[in-house]
PDB file of N, CA and C in Angstrom:
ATOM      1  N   UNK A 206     -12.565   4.741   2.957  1.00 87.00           N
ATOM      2  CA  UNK A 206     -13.250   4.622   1.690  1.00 87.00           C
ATOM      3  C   UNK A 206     -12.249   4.520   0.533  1.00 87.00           C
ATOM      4  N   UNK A 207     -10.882   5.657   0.608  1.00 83.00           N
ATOM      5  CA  UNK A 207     -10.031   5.293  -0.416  1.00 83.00           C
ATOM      6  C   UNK A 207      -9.475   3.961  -0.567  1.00 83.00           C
ATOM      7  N   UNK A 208      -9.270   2.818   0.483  1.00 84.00           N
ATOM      8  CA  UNK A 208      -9.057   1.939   0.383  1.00 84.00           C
ATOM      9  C   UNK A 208      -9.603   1.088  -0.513  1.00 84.00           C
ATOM     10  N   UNK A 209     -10.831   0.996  -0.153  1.00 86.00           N
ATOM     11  CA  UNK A 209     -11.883   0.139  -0.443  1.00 86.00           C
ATOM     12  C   UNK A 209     -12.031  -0.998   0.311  1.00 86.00           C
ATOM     13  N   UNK A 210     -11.868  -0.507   1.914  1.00 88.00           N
ATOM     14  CA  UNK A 210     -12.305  -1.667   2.886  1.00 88.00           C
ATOM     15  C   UNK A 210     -13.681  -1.635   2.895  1.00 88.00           C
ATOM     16  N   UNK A 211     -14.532  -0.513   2.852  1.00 89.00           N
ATOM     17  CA  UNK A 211     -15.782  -0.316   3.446  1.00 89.00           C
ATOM     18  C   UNK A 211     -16.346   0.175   1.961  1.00 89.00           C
ATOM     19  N   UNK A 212     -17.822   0.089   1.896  1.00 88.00           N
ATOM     20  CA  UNK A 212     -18.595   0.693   0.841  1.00 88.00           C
ATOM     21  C   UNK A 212     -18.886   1.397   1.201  1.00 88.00           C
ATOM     22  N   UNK A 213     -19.504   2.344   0.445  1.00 92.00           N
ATOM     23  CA  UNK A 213     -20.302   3.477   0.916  1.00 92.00           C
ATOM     24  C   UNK A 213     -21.677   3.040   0.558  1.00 92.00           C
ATOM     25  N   UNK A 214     -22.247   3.833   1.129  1.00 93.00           N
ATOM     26  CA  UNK A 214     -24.058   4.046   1.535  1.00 93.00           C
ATOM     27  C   UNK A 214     -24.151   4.576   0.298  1.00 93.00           C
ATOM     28  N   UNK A 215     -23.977   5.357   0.020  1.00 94.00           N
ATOM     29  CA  UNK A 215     -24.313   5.964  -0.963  1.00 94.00           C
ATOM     30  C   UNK A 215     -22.959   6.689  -2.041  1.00 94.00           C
ATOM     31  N   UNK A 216     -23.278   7.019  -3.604  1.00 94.00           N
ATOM     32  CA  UNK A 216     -22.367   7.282  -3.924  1.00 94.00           C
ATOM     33  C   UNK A 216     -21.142   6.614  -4.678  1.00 94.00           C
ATOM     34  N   UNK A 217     -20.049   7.281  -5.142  1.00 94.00           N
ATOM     35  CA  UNK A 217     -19.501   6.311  -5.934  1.00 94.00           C
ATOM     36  C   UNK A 217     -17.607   6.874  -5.124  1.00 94.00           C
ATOM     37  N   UNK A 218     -16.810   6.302  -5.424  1.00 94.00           N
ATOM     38  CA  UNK A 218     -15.329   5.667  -4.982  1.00 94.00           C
ATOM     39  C   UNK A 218     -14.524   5.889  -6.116  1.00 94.00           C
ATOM     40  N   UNK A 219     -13.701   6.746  -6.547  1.00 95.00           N
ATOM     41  CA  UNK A 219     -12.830   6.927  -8.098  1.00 95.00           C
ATOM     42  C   UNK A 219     -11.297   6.862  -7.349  1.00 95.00           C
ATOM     43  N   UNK A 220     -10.255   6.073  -7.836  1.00 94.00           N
ATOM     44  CA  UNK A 220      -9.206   5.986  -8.264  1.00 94.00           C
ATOM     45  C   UNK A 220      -8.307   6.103  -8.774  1.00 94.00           C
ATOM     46  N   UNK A 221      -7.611   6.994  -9.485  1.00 93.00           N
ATOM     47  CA  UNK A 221      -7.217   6.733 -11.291  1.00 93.00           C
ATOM     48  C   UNK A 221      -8.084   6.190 -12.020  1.00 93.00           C
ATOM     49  N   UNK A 222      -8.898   6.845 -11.874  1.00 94.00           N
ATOM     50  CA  UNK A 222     -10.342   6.470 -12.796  1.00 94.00           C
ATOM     51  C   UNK A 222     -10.868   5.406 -12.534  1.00 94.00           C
ATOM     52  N   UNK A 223     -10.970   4.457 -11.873  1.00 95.00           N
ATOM     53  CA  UNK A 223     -11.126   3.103 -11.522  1.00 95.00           C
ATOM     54  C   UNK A 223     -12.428   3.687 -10.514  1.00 95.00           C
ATOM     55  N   UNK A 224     -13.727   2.951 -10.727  1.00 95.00           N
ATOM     56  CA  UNK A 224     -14.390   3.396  -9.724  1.00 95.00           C
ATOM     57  C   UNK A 224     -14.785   1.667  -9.095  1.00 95.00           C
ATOM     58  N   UNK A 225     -14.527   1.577  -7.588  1.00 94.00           N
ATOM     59  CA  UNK A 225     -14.275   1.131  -7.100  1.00 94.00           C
ATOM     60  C   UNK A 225     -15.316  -0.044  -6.397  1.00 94.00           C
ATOM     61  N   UNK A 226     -16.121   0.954  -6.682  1.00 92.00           N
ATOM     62  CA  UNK A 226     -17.744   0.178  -6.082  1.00 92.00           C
ATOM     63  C   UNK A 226     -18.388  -0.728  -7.256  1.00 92.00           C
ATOM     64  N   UNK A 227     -17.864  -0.867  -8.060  1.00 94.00           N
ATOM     65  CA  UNK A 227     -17.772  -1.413  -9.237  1.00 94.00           C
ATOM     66  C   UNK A 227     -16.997  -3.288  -9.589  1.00 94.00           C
ATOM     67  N   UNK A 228     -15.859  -2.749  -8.384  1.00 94.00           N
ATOM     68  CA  UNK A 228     -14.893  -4.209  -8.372  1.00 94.00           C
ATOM     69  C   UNK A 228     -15.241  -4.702  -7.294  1.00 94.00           C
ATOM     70  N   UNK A 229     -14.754  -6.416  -7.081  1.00 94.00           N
ATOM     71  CA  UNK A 229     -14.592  -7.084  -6.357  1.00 94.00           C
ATOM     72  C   UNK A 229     -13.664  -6.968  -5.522  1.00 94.00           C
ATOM     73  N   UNK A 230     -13.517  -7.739  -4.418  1.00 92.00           N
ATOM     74  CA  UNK A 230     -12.235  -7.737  -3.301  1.00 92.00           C
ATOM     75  C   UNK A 230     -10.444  -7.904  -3.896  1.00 92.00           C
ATOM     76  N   UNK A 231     -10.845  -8.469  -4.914  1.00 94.00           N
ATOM     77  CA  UNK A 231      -9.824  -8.730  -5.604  1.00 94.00           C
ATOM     78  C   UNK A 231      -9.013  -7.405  -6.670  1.00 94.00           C
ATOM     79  N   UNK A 232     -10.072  -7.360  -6.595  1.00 94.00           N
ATOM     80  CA  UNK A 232     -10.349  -5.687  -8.006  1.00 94.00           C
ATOM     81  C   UNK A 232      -9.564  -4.676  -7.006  1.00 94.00           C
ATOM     82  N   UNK A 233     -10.338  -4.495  -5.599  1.00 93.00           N
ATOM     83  CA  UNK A 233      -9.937  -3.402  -5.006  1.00 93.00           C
ATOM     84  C   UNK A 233      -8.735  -3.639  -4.409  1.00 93.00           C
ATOM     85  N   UNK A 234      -8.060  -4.863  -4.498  1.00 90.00           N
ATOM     86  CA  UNK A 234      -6.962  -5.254  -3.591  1.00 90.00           C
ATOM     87  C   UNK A 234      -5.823  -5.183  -4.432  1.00 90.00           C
ATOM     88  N   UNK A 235      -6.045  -5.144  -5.780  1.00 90.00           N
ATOM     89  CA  UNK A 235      -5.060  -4.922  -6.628  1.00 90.00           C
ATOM     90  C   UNK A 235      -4.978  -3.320  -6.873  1.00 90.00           C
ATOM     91  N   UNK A 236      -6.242  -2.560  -6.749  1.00 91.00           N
ATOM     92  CA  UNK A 236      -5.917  -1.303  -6.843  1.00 91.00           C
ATOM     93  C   UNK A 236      -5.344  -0.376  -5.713  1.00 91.00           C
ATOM     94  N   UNK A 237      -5.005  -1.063  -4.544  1.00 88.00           N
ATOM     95  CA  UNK A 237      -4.918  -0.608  -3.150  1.00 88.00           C
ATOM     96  C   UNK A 237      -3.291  -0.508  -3.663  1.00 88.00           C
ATOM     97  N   UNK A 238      -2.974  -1.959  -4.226  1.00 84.00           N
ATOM     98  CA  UNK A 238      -1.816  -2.730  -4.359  1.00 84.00           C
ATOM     99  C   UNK A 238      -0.534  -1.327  -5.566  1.00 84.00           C
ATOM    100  N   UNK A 239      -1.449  -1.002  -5.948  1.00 86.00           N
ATOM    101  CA  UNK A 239      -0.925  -0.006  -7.182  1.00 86.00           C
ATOM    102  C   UNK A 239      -1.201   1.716  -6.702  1.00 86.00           C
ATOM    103  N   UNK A 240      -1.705   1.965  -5.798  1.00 89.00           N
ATOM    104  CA  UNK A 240      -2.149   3.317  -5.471  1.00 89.00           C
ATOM    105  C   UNK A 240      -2.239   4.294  -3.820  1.00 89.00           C
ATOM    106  N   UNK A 241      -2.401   3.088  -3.359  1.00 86.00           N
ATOM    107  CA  UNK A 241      -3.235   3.320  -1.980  1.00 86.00           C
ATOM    108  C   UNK A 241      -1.725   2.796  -1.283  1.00 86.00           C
ATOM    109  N   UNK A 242      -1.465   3.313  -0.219  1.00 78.00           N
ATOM    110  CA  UNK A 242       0.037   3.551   0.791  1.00 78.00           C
ATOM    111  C   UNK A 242      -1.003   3.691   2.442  1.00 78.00           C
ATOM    112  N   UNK A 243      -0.406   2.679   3.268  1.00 76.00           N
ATOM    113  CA  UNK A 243      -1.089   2.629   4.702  1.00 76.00           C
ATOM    114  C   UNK A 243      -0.016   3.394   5.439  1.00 76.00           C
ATOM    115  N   UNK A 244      -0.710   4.012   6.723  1.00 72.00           N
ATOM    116  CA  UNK A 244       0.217   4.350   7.675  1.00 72.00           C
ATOM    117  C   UNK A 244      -0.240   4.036   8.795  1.00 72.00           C
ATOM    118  N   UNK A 245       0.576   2.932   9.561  1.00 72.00           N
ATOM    119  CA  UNK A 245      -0.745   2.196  10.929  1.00 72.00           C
ATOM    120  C   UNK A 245       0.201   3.297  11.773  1.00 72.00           C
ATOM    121  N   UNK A 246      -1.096   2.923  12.807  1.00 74.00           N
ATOM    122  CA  UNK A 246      -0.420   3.186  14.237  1.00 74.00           C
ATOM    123  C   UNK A 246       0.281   2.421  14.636  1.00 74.00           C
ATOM    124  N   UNK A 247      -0.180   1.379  14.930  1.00 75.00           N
ATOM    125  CA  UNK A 247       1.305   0.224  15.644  1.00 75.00           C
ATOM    126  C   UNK A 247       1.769  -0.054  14.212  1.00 75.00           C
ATOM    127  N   UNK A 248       3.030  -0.004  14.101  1.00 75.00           N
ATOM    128  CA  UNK A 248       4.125   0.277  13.039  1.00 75.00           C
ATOM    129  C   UNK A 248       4.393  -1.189  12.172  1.00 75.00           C
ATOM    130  N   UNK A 249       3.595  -2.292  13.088  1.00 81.00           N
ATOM    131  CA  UNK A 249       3.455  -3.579  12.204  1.00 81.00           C
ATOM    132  C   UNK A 249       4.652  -4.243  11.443  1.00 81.00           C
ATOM    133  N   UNK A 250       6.136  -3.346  11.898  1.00 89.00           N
ATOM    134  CA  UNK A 250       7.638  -3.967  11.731  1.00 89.00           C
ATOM    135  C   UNK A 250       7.803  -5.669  12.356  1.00 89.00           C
ATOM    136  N   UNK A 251       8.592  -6.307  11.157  1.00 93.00           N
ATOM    137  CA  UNK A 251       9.095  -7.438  11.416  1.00 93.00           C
ATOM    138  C   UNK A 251      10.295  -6.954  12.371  1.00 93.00           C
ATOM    139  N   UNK A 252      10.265  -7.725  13.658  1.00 93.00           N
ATOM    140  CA  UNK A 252      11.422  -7.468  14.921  1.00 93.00           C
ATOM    141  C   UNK A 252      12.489  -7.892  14.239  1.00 93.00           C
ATOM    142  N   UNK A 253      12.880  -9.281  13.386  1.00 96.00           N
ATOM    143  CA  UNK A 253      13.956  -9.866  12.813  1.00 96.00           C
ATOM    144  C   UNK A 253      14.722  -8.618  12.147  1.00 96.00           C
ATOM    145  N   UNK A 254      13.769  -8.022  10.979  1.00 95.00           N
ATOM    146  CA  UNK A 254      14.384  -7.361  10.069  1.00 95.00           C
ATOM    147  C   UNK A 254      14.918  -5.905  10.738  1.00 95.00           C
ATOM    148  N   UNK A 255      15.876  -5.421   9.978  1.00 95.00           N
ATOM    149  CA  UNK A 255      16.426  -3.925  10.185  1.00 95.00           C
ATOM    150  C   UNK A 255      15.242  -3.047   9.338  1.00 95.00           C
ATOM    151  N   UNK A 256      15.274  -1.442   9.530  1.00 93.00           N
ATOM    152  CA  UNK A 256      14.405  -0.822   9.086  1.00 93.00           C
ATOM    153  C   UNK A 256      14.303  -1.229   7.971  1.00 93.00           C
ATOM    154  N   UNK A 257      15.710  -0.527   7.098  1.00 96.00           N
ATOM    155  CA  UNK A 257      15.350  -0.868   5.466  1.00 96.00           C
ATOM    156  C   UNK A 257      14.853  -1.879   5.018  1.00 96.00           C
ATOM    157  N   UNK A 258      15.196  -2.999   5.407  1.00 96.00           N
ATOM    158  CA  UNK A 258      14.489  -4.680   4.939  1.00 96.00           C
ATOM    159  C   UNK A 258      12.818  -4.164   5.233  1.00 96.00           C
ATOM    160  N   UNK A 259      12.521  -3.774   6.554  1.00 93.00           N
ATOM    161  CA  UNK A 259      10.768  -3.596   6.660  1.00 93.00           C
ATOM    162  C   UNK A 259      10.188  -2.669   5.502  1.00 93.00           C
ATOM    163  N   UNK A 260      10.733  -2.131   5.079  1.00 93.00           N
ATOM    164  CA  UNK A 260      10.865  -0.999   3.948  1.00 93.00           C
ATOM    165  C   UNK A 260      10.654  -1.713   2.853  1.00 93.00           C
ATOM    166  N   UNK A 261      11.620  -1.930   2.656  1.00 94.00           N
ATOM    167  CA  UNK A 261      11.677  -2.878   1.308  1.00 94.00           C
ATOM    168  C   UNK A 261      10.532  -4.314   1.232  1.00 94.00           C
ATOM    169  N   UNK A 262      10.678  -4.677   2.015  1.00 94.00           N
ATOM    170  CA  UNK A 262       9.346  -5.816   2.047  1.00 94.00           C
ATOM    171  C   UNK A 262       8.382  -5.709   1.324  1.00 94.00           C
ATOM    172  N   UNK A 263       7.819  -4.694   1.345  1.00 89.00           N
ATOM    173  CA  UNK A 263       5.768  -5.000   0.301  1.00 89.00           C
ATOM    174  C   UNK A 263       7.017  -4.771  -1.488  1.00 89.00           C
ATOM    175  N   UNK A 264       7.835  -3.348  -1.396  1.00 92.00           N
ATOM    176  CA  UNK A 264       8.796  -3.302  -2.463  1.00 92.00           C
ATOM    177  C   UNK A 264       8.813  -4.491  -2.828  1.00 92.00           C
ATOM    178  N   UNK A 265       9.802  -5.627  -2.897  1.00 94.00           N
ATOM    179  CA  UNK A 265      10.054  -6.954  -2.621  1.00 94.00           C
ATOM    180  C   UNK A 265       8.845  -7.938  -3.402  1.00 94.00           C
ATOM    181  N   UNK A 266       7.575  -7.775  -2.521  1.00 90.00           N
ATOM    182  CA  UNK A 266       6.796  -8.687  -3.084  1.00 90.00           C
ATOM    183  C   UNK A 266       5.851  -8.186  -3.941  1.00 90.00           C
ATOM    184  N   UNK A 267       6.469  -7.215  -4.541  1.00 88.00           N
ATOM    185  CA  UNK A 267       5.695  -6.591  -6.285  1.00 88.00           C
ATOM    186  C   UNK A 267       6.420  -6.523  -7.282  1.00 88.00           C
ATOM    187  N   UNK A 268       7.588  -7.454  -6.538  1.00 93.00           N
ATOM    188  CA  UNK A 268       9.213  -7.471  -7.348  1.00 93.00           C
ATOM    189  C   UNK A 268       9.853  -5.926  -8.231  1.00 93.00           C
ATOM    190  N   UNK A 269      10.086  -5.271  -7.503  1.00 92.00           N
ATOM    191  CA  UNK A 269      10.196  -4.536  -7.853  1.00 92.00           C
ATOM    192  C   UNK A 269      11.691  -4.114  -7.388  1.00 92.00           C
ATOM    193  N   UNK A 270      12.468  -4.249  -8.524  1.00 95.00           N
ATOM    194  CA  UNK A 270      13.833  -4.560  -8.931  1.00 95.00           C
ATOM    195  C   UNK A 270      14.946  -3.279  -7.914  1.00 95.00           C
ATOM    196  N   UNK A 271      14.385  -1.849  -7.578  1.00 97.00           N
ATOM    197  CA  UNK A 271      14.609  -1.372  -6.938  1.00 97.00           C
ATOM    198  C   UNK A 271      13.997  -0.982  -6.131  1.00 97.00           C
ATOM    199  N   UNK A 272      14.388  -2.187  -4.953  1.00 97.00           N
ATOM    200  CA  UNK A 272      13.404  -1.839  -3.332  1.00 97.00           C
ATOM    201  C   UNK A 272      14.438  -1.500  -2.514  1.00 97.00           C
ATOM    202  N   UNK A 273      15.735  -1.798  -2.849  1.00 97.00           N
ATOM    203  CA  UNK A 273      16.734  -1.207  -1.834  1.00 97.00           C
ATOM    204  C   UNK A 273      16.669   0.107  -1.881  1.00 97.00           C
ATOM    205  N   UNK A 274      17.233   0.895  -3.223  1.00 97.00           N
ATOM    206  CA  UNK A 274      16.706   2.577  -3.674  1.00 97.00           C
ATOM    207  C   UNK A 274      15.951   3.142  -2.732  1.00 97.00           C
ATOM    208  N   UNK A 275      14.999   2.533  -3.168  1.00 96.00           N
ATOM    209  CA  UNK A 275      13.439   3.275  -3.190  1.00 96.00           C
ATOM    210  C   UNK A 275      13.409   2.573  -1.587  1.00 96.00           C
ATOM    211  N   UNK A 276      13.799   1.737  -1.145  1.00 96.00           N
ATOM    212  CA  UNK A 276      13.326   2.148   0.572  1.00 96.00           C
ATOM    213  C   UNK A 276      15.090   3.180   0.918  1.00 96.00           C
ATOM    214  N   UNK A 277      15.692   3.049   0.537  1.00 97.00           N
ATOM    215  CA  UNK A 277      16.538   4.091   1.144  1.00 97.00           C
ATOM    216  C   UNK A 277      16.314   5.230   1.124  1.00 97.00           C
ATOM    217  N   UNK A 278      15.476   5.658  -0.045  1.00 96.00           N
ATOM    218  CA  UNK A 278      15.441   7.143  -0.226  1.00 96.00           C
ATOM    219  C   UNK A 278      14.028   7.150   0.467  1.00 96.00           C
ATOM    220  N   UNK A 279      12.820   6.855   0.407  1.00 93.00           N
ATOM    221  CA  UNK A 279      12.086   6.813   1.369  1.00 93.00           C
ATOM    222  C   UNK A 279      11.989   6.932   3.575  1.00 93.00           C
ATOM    223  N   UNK A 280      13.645   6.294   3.321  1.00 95.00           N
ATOM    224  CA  UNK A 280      13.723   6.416   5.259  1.00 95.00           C
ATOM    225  C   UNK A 280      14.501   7.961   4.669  1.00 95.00           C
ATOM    226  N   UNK A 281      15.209   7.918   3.923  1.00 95.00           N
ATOM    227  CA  UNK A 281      16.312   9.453   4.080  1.00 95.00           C
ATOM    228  C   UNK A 281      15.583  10.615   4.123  1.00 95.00           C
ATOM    229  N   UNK A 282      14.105  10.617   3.583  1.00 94.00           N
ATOM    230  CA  UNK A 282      13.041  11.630   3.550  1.00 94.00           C
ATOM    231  C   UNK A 282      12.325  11.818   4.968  1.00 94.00           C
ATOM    232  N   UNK A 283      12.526  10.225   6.162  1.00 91.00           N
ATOM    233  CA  UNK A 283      12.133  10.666   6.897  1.00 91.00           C
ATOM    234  C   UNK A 283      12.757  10.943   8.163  1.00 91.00           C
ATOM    235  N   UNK A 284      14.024  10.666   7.704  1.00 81.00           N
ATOM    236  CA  UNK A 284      15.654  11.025   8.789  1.00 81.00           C
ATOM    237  C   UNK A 284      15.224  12.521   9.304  1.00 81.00           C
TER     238      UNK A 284
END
């Protein structure tokens, strides 16, 4: 439900104030994009890349100027 893959039956979906049942796919995909962090089971790593690059990747495509940092200190939290 925090996602906003699924609706609810009933009821309402809040965000950072953003209530959710409110937006479109687009709406909720940008708020997923800004808030919401997945953790799969199958680990969904590019084989090419080394950890940090898989790390840095979504970093990367929100351009976000420090994705090397911020995935380094992210694996060092889970060393």
């Amino acid at each position: 439900m925090l996602a906003g893959l699924d609706s609810p039956s009933t009821g309402r979906v809040f965000i950072a104030g953003t209530d959710l049942t409110e937006l479109d796919e687009d709406g909720r995909a940008a708020i997923r994009g800004r808030h919401v962090g997945f953790v799969f089971q199958s680990f969904h790593l590019i084989p090419s890349l080394t950890a940090i690059e898989n790390v840095m990747l979504p970093l990367e495509l929100v351009n976000r100027a420090d994705a090397r940092a911020t995935a380094a200190e992210a694996l060092q939290q889970v060393a």
